[in-house]
Coordinates of C-alpha atoms in Angstrom, one line a residue:
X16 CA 3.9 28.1 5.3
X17 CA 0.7 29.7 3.9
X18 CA 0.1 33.4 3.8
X19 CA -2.5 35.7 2.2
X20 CA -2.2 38.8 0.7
X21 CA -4.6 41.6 1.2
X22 CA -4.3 43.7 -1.9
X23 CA -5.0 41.3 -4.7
X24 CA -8.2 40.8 -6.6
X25 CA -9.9 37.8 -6.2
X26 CA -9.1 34.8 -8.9
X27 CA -5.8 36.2 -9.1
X28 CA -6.3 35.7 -4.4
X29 CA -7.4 32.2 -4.9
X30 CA -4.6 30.8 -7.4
X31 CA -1.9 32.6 -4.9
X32 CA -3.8 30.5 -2.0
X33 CA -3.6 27.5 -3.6
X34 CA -0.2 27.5 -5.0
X35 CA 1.2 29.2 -1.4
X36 CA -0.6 25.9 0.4
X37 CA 0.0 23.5 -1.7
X38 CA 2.1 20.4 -0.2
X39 CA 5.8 20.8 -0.7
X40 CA 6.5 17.1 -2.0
X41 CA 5.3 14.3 -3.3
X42 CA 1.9 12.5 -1.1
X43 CA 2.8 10.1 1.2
X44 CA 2.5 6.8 -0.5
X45 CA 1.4 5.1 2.7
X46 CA -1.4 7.7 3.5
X47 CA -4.7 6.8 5.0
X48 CA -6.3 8.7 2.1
X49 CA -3.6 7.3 -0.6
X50 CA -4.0 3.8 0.3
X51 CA -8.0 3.6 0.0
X52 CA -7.9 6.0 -2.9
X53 CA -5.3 3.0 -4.6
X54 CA -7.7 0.3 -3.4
X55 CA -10.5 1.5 -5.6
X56 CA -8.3 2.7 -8.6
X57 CA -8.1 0.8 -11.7
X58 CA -6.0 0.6 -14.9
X59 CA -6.4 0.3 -18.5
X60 CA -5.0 -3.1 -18.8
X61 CA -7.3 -6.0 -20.7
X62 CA -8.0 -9.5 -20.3
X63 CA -7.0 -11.5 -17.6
X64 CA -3.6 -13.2 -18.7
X65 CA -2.1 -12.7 -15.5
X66 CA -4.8 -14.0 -13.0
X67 CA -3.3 -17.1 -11.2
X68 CA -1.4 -18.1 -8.6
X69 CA 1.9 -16.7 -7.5
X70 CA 4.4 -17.6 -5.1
X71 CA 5.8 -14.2 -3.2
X72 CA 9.8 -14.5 -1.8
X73 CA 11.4 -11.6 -0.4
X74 CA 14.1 -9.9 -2.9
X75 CA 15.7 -7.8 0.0
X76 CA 16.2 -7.2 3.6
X77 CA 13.0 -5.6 4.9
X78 CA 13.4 -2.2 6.7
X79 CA 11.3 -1.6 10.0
X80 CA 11.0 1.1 12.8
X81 CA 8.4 -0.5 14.3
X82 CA 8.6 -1.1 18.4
X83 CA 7.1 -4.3 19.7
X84 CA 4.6 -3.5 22.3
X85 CA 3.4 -5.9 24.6
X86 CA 4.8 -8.8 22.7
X87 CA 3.4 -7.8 19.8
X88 CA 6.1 -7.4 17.1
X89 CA 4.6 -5.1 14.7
X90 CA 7.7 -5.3 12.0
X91 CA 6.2 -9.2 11.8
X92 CA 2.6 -8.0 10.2
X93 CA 1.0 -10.1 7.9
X94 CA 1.9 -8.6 4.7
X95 CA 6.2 -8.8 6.1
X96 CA 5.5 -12.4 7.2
X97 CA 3.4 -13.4 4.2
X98 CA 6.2 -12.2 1.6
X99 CA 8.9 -13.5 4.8
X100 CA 8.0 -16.9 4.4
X101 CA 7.3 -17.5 0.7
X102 CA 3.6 -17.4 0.9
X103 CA 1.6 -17.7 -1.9
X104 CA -0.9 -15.8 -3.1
X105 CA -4.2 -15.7 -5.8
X106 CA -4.1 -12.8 -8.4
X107 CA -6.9 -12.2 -10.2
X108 CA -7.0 -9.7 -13.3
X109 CA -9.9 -8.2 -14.6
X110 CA -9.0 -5.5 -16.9
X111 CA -7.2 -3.1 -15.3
X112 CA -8.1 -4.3 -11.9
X113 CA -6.2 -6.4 -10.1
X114 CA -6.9 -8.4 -6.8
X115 CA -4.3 -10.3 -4.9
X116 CA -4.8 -12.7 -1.9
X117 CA -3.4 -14.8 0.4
X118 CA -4.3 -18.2 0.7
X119 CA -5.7 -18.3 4.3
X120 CA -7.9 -15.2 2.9
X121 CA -6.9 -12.5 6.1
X122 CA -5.4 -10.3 3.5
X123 CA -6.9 -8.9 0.4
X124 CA -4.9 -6.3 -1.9
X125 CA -6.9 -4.4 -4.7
X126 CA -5.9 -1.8 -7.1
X127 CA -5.2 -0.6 -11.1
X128 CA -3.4 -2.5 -13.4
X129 CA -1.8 -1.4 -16.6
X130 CA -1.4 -2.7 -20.1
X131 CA 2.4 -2.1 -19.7
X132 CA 2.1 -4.7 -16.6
X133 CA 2.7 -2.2 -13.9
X134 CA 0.4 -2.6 -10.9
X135 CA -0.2 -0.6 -7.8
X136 CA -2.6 -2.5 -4.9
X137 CA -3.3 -1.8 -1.6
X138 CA -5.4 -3.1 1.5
X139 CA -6.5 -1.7 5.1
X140 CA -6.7 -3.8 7.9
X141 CA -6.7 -3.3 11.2
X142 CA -7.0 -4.7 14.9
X143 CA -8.3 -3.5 18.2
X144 CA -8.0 -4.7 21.9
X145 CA -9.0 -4.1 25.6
X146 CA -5.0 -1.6 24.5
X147 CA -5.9 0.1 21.9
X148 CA -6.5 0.0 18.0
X149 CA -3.9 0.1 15.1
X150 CA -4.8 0.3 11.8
X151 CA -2.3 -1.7 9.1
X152 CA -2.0 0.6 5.8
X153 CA -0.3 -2.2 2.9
X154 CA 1.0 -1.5 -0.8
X155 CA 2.2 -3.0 -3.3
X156 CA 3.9 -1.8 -6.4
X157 CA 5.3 -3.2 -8.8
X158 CA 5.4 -4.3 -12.9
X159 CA 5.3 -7.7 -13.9
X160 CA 8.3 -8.3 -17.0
X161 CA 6.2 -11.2 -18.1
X162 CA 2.9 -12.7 -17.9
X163 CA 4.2 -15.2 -15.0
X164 CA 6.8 -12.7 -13.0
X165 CA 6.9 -10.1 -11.3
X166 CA 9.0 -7.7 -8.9
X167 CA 7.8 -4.7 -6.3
X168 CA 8.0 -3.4 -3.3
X169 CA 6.1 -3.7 -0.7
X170 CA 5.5 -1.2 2.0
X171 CA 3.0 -0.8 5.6
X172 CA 2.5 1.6 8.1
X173 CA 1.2 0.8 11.4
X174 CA -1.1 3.7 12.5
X175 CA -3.1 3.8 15.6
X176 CA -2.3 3.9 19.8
X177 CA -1.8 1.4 22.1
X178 CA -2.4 1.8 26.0
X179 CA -1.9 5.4 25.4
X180 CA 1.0 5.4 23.3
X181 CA 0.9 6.8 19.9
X182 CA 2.1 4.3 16.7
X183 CA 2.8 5.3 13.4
X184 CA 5.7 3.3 12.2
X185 CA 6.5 1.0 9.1
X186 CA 7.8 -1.8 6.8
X187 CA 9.5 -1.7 3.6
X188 CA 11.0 -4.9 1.8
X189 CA 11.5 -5.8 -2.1
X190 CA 9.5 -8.7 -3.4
X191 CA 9.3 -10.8 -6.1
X192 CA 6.2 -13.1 -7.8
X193 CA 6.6 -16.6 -9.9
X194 CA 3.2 -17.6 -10.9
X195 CA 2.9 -21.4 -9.5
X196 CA 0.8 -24.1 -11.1
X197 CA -2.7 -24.8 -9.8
X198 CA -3.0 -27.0 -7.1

């Protein structure tokens, strides 16, 4: 809760304010603001050792509390059933930027890149019908242990309202990379 004091002169006022409003946690890592502040971010990795192409497989069970709604099954999005069914996927590395996507080109990941190999990418898409309009927030995090593997998590939120129903639900499932040879 944020309260202000009367009595208190006025730089000493404004660091009170800020520290008295100041989120209680950690930001939400699937945050509309987050997410497109990750997309743009970039690292101080060189080069472009790990640029490639990478088949993703599902390390874990993937967590969802999304409903289906109107036979639309919103745990089955297309960065859950990319990573579901061993897609594959085009990294490309140019210094400490990093772009990944999928091989039919409907989802595009962008983000920093570190000289230690860690990486943090993300992508919003959305959709809209005569229903509604959700938006799909997606990131990935991770750290590759060599130039040819890596392992992350991957998380969404679905975000939006359907026919007059509010959504705001989401996906969370371990993955892991093994850079393929080129077609």
């Amino acid at each position: 809760m944020c309260v202000l004091l009367r009595h208190v002169p006025k730089v000493r006022w404004l660091a009170l304010l800020l520290s008295a409003c100041a989120p209680d946690g950690p930001a939400d890592p699937l945050d509309p603001g987050e997410i497109e502040q990750v997309a743009k971010s970039q690292g101080d990795a060189a080069g472009s050792d790990r640029s490639g192409r990478y088949l993703l497989e599902l390390t874990s069970t993937p967590t969802c509390d999304c409903p289906t709604i109107y036979e639309m099954d919103l745990c089955n999005n297309d960065v859950s059933a990319l990573a579901s069914t061993g897609g594959r996927v085009s990294l490309s590395q140019t210094d400490g930027f990093l772009l990944i996507t999928e091989d039919m080109g409907l989802l595009t990941l962008s983000g920093a890149i570190e000289a230690s190999g860690e990486f943090d990418v993300a992508a919003i898409n959305g959709f809209a019908s005569a229903l509604g309009e959700v938006a799909l927030y997606a990131r990935l995090t991770g750290s590759f242990s060599d130039p040819d593997r890596f392992t992350g998590t991957v998380q969404t939120r679905a975000l939006g309202e359907v026919d007059g129903d509010d959504i705001d639900c989401r996906t969370e499932a371990a993955v892991s990379g093994v850079r393929t040879p080129d077609p």
